[in-house]
């Protein structure tokens, strides 16, 4: 299984390389943006489609990753080691907020959980919009990742494509693992899952954290590829778009995140 995923990923990457060299720069930038949001969409597939937890606040985790990378890029520079550091910082901040929000919120179900996570997402946008150190309403801007003039868009696309394939493979592994089985049991019937000895709180929180990592990483890639972040990019509209991505593409398959991103983004 892992070997087939690796072979398929290599083929897709090579095809992407050919497309990168043949696409115009505008089209290449658009495809890059689609892949970025597809990564966030895969996190939503794991959370909503696989485990059945409805969240409308995960755009806030995209914002956390985006602003972590923007802050590091603005104050320390945009070299590759520093950008990797910014991704790790985004993961750390996302973990803290996922635990703070997830522990009380995941005691709720369905629409009640959605309402609670909306409050988190809207609150995060207001904090970003009102904090001068984070650029306020004007946002933050960083210099390009690769100082290679016309080749910058090609390299950015390849980095994002490789990241998409990596997180796609990780998602497949999670879904095929015992954790994936527990997530689906919780989605289908919490009573049955509990009767089989599944710790509902622990597994709900785990998939909530995993999905937040997906979204945070997508946010970091967004900053790297676009160079500019603003709070209004990660508000309620972004949260609804994430939900629409998996509704249109299919909530129970990771490929649906890519299909939905093509339609929505």
mmCIF file of C-alpha atoms in Angstrom:
data_model
loop_
_atom_site.group_PDB
_atom_site.id
_atom_site.type_symbol
_atom_site.label_atom_id
_atom_site.label_comp_id
_atom_site.label_asym_id
_atom_site.label_seq_id
_atom_site.Cartn_x
_atom_site.Cartn_y
_atom_site.Cartn_z
ATOM 1 C CA UNK A 1 0.000 0.000 0.000
ATOM 2 C CA UNK A 2 2.719 2.457 1.014
ATOM 3 C CA UNK A 3 4.766 1.484 -2.048
ATOM 4 C CA UNK A 4 1.826 2.153 -4.355
ATOM 5 C CA UNK A 5 1.228 5.534 -2.717
ATOM 6 C CA UNK A 6 4.913 6.432 -3.174
ATOM 7 C CA UNK A 7 4.877 5.415 -6.841
ATOM 8 C CA UNK A 8 1.639 7.294 -7.495
ATOM 9 C CA UNK A 9 2.985 10.351 -5.707
ATOM 10 C CA UNK A 10 6.172 10.308 -7.766
ATOM 11 C CA UNK A 11 4.186 10.068 -11.000
ATOM 12 C CA UNK A 12 1.908 12.941 -9.986
ATOM 13 C CA UNK A 13 4.913 15.039 -8.983
ATOM 14 C CA UNK A 14 6.609 14.461 -12.354
ATOM 15 C CA UNK A 15 3.401 15.321 -14.177
ATOM 16 C CA UNK A 16 3.156 18.440 -12.048
ATOM 17 C CA UNK A 17 6.711 19.357 -13.002
ATOM 18 C CA UNK A 18 5.838 19.110 -16.698
ATOM 19 C CA UNK A 19 2.706 21.204 -16.156
ATOM 20 C CA UNK A 20 4.691 23.768 -14.177
ATOM 21 C CA UNK A 21 7.048 24.267 -17.109
ATOM 22 C CA UNK A 22 4.202 24.549 -19.607
ATOM 23 C CA UNK A 23 1.641 26.656 -17.651
ATOM 24 C CA UNK A 24 1.606 30.428 -17.782
ATOM 25 C CA UNK A 25 2.592 32.121 -14.529
ATOM 26 C CA UNK A 26 -0.986 33.257 -13.804
ATOM 27 C CA UNK A 27 -2.409 29.765 -14.273
ATOM 28 C CA UNK A 28 0.415 28.289 -12.207
ATOM 29 C CA UNK A 29 -0.301 30.664 -9.330
ATOM 30 C CA UNK A 30 -4.007 29.742 -9.468
ATOM 31 C CA UNK A 31 -3.230 26.010 -9.349
ATOM 32 C CA UNK A 32 -0.871 26.606 -6.423
ATOM 33 C CA UNK A 33 -3.647 28.367 -4.506
ATOM 34 C CA UNK A 34 -6.030 25.490 -5.253
ATOM 35 C CA UNK A 35 -3.547 22.980 -3.828
ATOM 36 C CA UNK A 36 -3.050 25.090 -0.702
ATOM 37 C CA UNK A 37 -6.761 25.099 0.091
ATOM 38 C CA UNK A 38 -7.017 21.431 -0.859
ATOM 39 C CA UNK A 39 -4.580 20.644 1.971
ATOM 40 C CA UNK A 40 -6.835 22.499 4.410
ATOM 41 C CA UNK A 41 -9.787 20.692 2.846
ATOM 42 C CA UNK A 42 -8.190 17.309 3.558
ATOM 43 C CA UNK A 43 -8.030 18.262 7.219
ATOM 44 C CA UNK A 44 -11.751 19.000 7.074
ATOM 45 C CA UNK A 45 -12.391 15.632 5.417
ATOM 46 C CA UNK A 46 -10.716 13.902 8.354
ATOM 47 C CA UNK A 47 -12.642 15.989 10.873
ATOM 48 C CA UNK A 48 -16.109 16.130 9.316
ATOM 49 C CA UNK A 49 -16.258 13.293 6.812
ATOM 50 C CA UNK A 50 -14.320 10.638 8.703
ATOM 51 C CA UNK A 51 -15.091 11.464 12.344
ATOM 52 C CA UNK A 52 -18.392 13.324 11.949
ATOM 53 C CA UNK A 53 -17.386 16.459 13.920
ATOM 54 C CA UNK A 54 -18.844 19.603 12.324
ATOM 55 C CA UNK A 55 -16.570 22.625 12.670
ATOM 56 C CA UNK A 56 -16.892 26.075 11.117
ATOM 57 C CA UNK A 57 -13.895 27.565 12.873
ATOM 58 C CA UNK A 58 -10.974 25.915 11.138
ATOM 59 C CA UNK A 59 -10.271 28.945 8.968
ATOM 60 C CA UNK A 60 -8.805 30.332 12.206
ATOM 61 C CA UNK A 61 -6.144 27.611 12.132
ATOM 62 C CA UNK A 62 -5.341 28.551 8.528
ATOM 63 C CA UNK A 63 -4.894 32.110 9.808
ATOM 64 C CA UNK A 64 -2.617 30.916 12.626
ATOM 65 C CA UNK A 65 -0.310 29.175 10.175
ATOM 66 C CA UNK A 66 -0.403 32.091 7.751
ATOM 67 C CA UNK A 67 0.387 34.718 10.372
ATOM 68 C CA UNK A 68 3.085 32.581 12.031
ATOM 69 C CA UNK A 69 4.933 32.384 8.730
ATOM 70 C CA UNK A 70 4.299 36.065 7.989
ATOM 71 C CA UNK A 71 5.616 37.171 11.397
ATOM 72 C CA UNK A 72 8.786 35.096 11.075
ATOM 73 C CA UNK A 73 9.260 36.269 7.484
ATOM 74 C CA UNK A 74 8.748 39.912 8.432
ATOM 75 C CA UNK A 75 11.031 40.034 11.473
ATOM 76 C CA UNK A 76 13.618 37.314 10.834
ATOM 77 C CA UNK A 77 13.655 36.771 7.079
ATOM 78 C CA UNK A 78 12.233 34.336 4.572
ATOM 79 C CA UNK A 79 15.039 31.831 4.168
ATOM 80 C CA UNK A 80 13.979 28.205 3.973
ATOM 81 C CA UNK A 81 15.184 27.224 7.502
ATOM 82 C CA UNK A 82 13.254 30.139 9.003
ATOM 83 C CA UNK A 83 10.153 29.233 7.024
ATOM 84 C CA UNK A 84 10.359 25.674 8.352
ATOM 85 C CA UNK A 85 10.643 27.179 11.840
ATOM 86 C CA UNK A 86 7.540 29.270 11.156
ATOM 87 C CA UNK A 87 5.613 26.125 10.170
ATOM 88 C CA UNK A 88 6.597 24.491 13.466
ATOM 89 C CA UNK A 89 5.550 27.612 15.362
ATOM 90 C CA UNK A 90 2.210 27.482 13.567
ATOM 91 C CA UNK A 91 1.826 23.842 14.601
ATOM 92 C CA UNK A 92 2.600 24.723 18.216
ATOM 93 C CA UNK A 93 0.144 27.629 18.383
ATOM 94 C CA UNK A 94 -2.511 25.548 16.605
ATOM 95 C CA UNK A 95 -1.999 22.740 19.122
ATOM 96 C CA UNK A 96 -2.564 25.123 22.023
ATOM 97 C CA UNK A 97 -5.751 26.573 20.538
ATOM 98 C CA UNK A 98 -6.993 23.151 19.406
ATOM 99 C CA UNK A 99 -6.692 21.892 22.970
ATOM 100 C CA UNK A 100 -8.243 25.017 24.478
ATOM 101 C CA UNK A 101 -11.155 25.009 22.043
ATOM 102 C CA UNK A 102 -11.448 21.271 21.504
ATOM 103 C CA UNK A 103 -11.662 20.090 25.102
ATOM 104 C CA UNK A 104 -14.857 22.004 25.975
ATOM 105 C CA UNK A 105 -16.330 22.285 22.449
ATOM 106 C CA UNK A 106 -16.126 18.582 21.597
ATOM 107 C CA UNK A 107 -18.552 17.798 24.381
ATOM 108 C CA UNK A 108 -21.102 19.326 22.022
ATOM 109 C CA UNK A 109 -22.557 17.704 18.919
ATOM 110 C CA UNK A 110 -23.791 18.705 15.491
ATOM 111 C CA UNK A 111 -24.992 22.268 15.091
ATOM 112 C CA UNK A 112 -24.044 23.179 18.661
ATOM 113 C CA UNK A 113 -20.431 22.295 17.935
ATOM 114 C CA UNK A 114 -20.578 24.280 14.695
ATOM 115 C CA UNK A 115 -21.845 27.362 16.541
ATOM 116 C CA UNK A 116 -19.114 27.083 19.182
ATOM 117 C CA UNK A 117 -16.366 26.827 16.567
ATOM 118 C CA UNK A 118 -17.839 29.737 14.570
ATOM 119 C CA UNK A 119 -17.363 31.890 17.665
ATOM 120 C CA UNK A 120 -13.689 30.862 17.776
ATOM 121 C CA UNK A 121 -13.173 31.655 14.082
ATOM 122 C CA UNK A 122 -14.872 35.053 14.209
ATOM 123 C CA UNK A 123 -13.036 35.929 17.414
ATOM 124 C CA UNK A 124 -9.681 35.054 15.854
ATOM 125 C CA UNK A 125 -10.405 37.296 12.870
ATOM 126 C CA UNK A 126 -11.289 40.227 15.155
ATOM 127 C CA UNK A 127 -8.092 39.759 17.180
ATOM 128 C CA UNK A 128 -5.961 39.732 14.034
ATOM 129 C CA UNK A 129 -7.793 42.729 12.628
ATOM 130 C CA UNK A 130 -7.353 44.764 15.793
ATOM 131 C CA UNK A 131 -3.727 43.943 16.631
ATOM 132 C CA UNK A 132 -1.252 46.439 15.195
ATOM 133 C CA UNK A 133 1.682 44.090 15.771
ATOM 134 C CA UNK A 134 0.020 41.682 13.336
ATOM 135 C CA UNK A 135 -0.518 44.357 10.704
ATOM 136 C CA UNK A 136 -4.107 45.170 11.645
ATOM 137 C CA UNK A 137 -6.479 45.510 8.719
ATOM 138 C CA UNK A 138 -3.567 46.023 6.306
ATOM 139 C CA UNK A 139 -2.065 42.616 7.061
ATOM 140 C CA UNK A 140 1.550 41.511 6.678
ATOM 141 C CA UNK A 141 3.758 40.954 3.668
ATOM 142 C CA UNK A 142 6.943 38.929 3.268
ATOM 143 C CA UNK A 143 9.518 38.704 0.502
ATOM 144 C CA UNK A 144 9.365 35.771 -1.965
ATOM 145 C CA UNK A 145 10.574 32.360 -0.858
ATOM 146 C CA UNK A 146 12.886 31.893 -3.810
ATOM 147 C CA UNK A 147 14.820 34.816 -5.197
ATOM 148 C CA UNK A 148 14.804 33.327 -8.678
ATOM 149 C CA UNK A 149 12.729 35.894 -10.592
ATOM 150 C CA UNK A 150 10.572 34.063 -13.144
ATOM 151 C CA UNK A 151 11.359 30.646 -11.650
ATOM 152 C CA UNK A 152 9.895 31.611 -8.280
ATOM 153 C CA UNK A 153 6.355 30.592 -9.241
ATOM 154 C CA UNK A 154 7.577 27.239 -10.582
ATOM 155 C CA UNK A 155 9.513 26.414 -7.409
ATOM 156 C CA UNK A 156 6.645 27.555 -5.202
ATOM 157 C CA UNK A 157 4.246 25.340 -7.140
ATOM 158 C CA UNK A 158 6.530 22.324 -6.785
ATOM 159 C CA UNK A 159 6.923 22.882 -3.025
ATOM 160 C CA UNK A 160 3.150 23.131 -2.606
ATOM 161 C CA UNK A 161 2.541 20.103 -4.843
ATOM 162 C CA UNK A 162 5.055 18.014 -2.883
ATOM 163 C CA UNK A 163 3.392 19.153 0.363
ATOM 164 C CA UNK A 164 -0.033 18.206 -0.968
ATOM 165 C CA UNK A 165 1.167 14.725 -1.887
ATOM 166 C CA UNK A 166 2.841 14.315 1.511
ATOM 167 C CA UNK A 167 -0.292 15.274 3.431
ATOM 168 C CA UNK A 168 -2.461 13.201 1.109
ATOM 169 C CA UNK A 169 -0.316 10.138 1.860
ATOM 170 C CA UNK A 170 -0.437 10.945 5.573
ATOM 171 C CA UNK A 171 -4.223 11.179 5.379
ATOM 172 C CA UNK A 172 -4.454 7.778 3.682
ATOM 173 C CA UNK A 173 -2.294 6.267 6.420
ATOM 174 C CA UNK A 174 -4.483 7.823 9.138
ATOM 175 C CA UNK A 175 -7.697 6.594 7.526
ATOM 176 C CA UNK A 176 -6.330 3.039 7.175
ATOM 177 C CA UNK A 177 -4.924 2.975 10.702
ATOM 178 C CA UNK A 178 -6.743 1.862 13.883
ATOM 179 C CA UNK A 179 -7.278 5.552 14.627
ATOM 180 C CA UNK A 180 -9.179 5.914 11.364
ATOM 181 C CA UNK A 181 -11.380 2.980 12.320
ATOM 182 C CA UNK A 182 -12.154 4.609 15.684
ATOM 183 C CA UNK A 183 -12.913 7.933 13.999
ATOM 184 C CA UNK A 184 -15.446 6.252 11.700
ATOM 185 C CA UNK A 185 -16.992 4.376 14.615
ATOM 186 C CA UNK A 186 -17.519 7.670 16.413
ATOM 187 C CA UNK A 187 -19.081 9.143 13.274
ATOM 188 C CA UNK A 188 -21.479 6.234 12.801
ATOM 189 C CA UNK A 189 -22.501 5.712 16.419
ATOM 190 C CA UNK A 190 -20.959 7.130 19.571
ATOM 191 C CA UNK A 191 -22.867 4.604 21.659
ATOM 192 C CA UNK A 192 -21.452 1.680 19.676
ATOM 193 C CA UNK A 193 -17.965 3.205 19.734
ATOM 194 C CA UNK A 194 -18.106 3.559 23.510
ATOM 195 C CA UNK A 195 -19.321 -0.018 23.884
ATOM 196 C CA UNK A 196 -16.206 -1.189 22.013
ATOM 197 C CA UNK A 197 -14.016 0.638 24.491
ATOM 198 C CA UNK A 198 -13.265 3.721 22.368
ATOM 199 C CA UNK A 199 -12.360 6.816 24.370
ATOM 200 C CA UNK A 200 -14.640 9.360 22.701
ATOM 201 C CA UNK A 201 -13.069 12.512 24.139
ATOM 202 C CA UNK A 202 -9.517 11.413 23.389
ATOM 203 C CA UNK A 203 -10.218 10.416 19.792
ATOM 204 C CA UNK A 204 -12.401 13.440 19.039
ATOM 205 C CA UNK A 205 -9.661 15.693 20.355
ATOM 206 C CA UNK A 206 -7.013 13.809 18.377
ATOM 207 C CA UNK A 207 -8.770 14.255 15.028
ATOM 208 C CA UNK A 208 -9.489 17.898 15.932
ATOM 209 C CA UNK A 209 -5.761 18.487 16.492
ATOM 210 C CA UNK A 210 -4.776 16.606 13.310
ATOM 211 C CA UNK A 211 -7.178 18.677 11.215
ATOM 212 C CA UNK A 212 -5.852 21.872 12.815
ATOM 213 C CA UNK A 213 -2.328 20.869 11.742
ATOM 214 C CA UNK A 214 -3.514 20.409 8.164
ATOM 215 C CA UNK A 215 -5.127 23.839 8.174
ATOM 216 C CA UNK A 216 -2.158 25.515 9.867
ATOM 217 C CA UNK A 217 0.251 24.064 7.320
ATOM 218 C CA UNK A 218 -2.024 25.238 4.504
ATOM 219 C CA UNK A 219 -1.926 28.713 6.019
ATOM 220 C CA UNK A 220 1.870 28.697 6.064
ATOM 221 C CA UNK A 221 1.928 27.631 2.432
ATOM 222 C CA UNK A 222 -0.554 30.393 1.611
ATOM 223 C CA UNK A 223 1.809 33.019 3.000
ATOM 224 C CA UNK A 224 4.783 31.476 1.220
ATOM 225 C CA UNK A 225 2.978 31.410 -2.115
ATOM 226 C CA UNK A 226 1.060 34.696 -1.932
ATOM 227 C CA UNK A 227 3.422 36.779 0.197
ATOM 228 C CA UNK A 228 0.550 38.752 1.769
ATOM 229 C CA UNK A 229 -1.899 37.871 4.551
ATOM 230 C CA UNK A 230 -4.895 39.873 5.781
ATOM 231 C CA UNK A 231 -7.385 39.012 8.485
ATOM 232 C CA UNK A 232 -10.407 39.237 6.172
ATOM 233 C CA UNK A 233 -9.006 36.341 4.124
ATOM 234 C CA UNK A 234 -9.626 33.947 7.020
ATOM 235 C CA UNK A 235 -13.030 34.992 8.309
ATOM 236 C CA UNK A 236 -16.430 33.371 8.138
ATOM 237 C CA UNK A 237 -16.378 33.310 4.330
ATOM 238 C CA UNK A 238 -13.216 31.193 4.395
ATOM 239 C CA UNK A 239 -14.814 28.848 6.940
ATOM 240 C CA UNK A 240 -17.869 28.419 4.727
ATOM 241 C CA UNK A 241 -15.633 27.840 1.691
ATOM 242 C CA UNK A 242 -13.831 25.055 3.549
ATOM 243 C CA UNK A 243 -17.164 23.427 4.283
ATOM 244 C CA UNK A 244 -18.303 23.820 0.675
ATOM 245 C CA UNK A 245 -15.042 22.293 -0.566
ATOM 246 C CA UNK A 246 -15.772 18.959 1.090
ATOM 247 C CA UNK A 247 -19.508 19.085 0.386
ATOM 248 C CA UNK A 248 -18.907 19.527 -3.347
ATOM 249 C CA UNK A 249 -15.909 17.227 -3.620
ATOM 250 C CA UNK A 250 -17.080 14.530 -1.232
ATOM 251 C CA UNK A 251 -16.732 14.493 2.535
ATOM 252 C CA UNK A 252 -15.451 10.940 2.944
ATOM 253 C CA UNK A 253 -12.562 10.905 0.465
ATOM 254 C CA UNK A 254 -9.378 12.959 0.523
ATOM 255 C CA UNK A 255 -9.519 13.443 -3.241
ATOM 256 C CA UNK A 256 -12.748 15.354 -2.703
ATOM 257 C CA UNK A 257 -10.797 18.195 -1.118
ATOM 258 C CA UNK A 258 -8.952 18.758 -4.389
ATOM 259 C CA UNK A 259 -12.117 18.488 -6.470
ATOM 260 C CA UNK A 260 -13.934 20.939 -4.218
ATOM 261 C CA UNK A 261 -11.012 23.378 -4.247
ATOM 262 C CA UNK A 262 -11.012 23.429 -8.039
ATOM 263 C CA UNK A 263 -14.682 24.456 -7.976
ATOM 264 C CA UNK A 264 -14.629 26.894 -5.031
ATOM 265 C CA UNK A 265 -11.234 28.615 -5.102
#
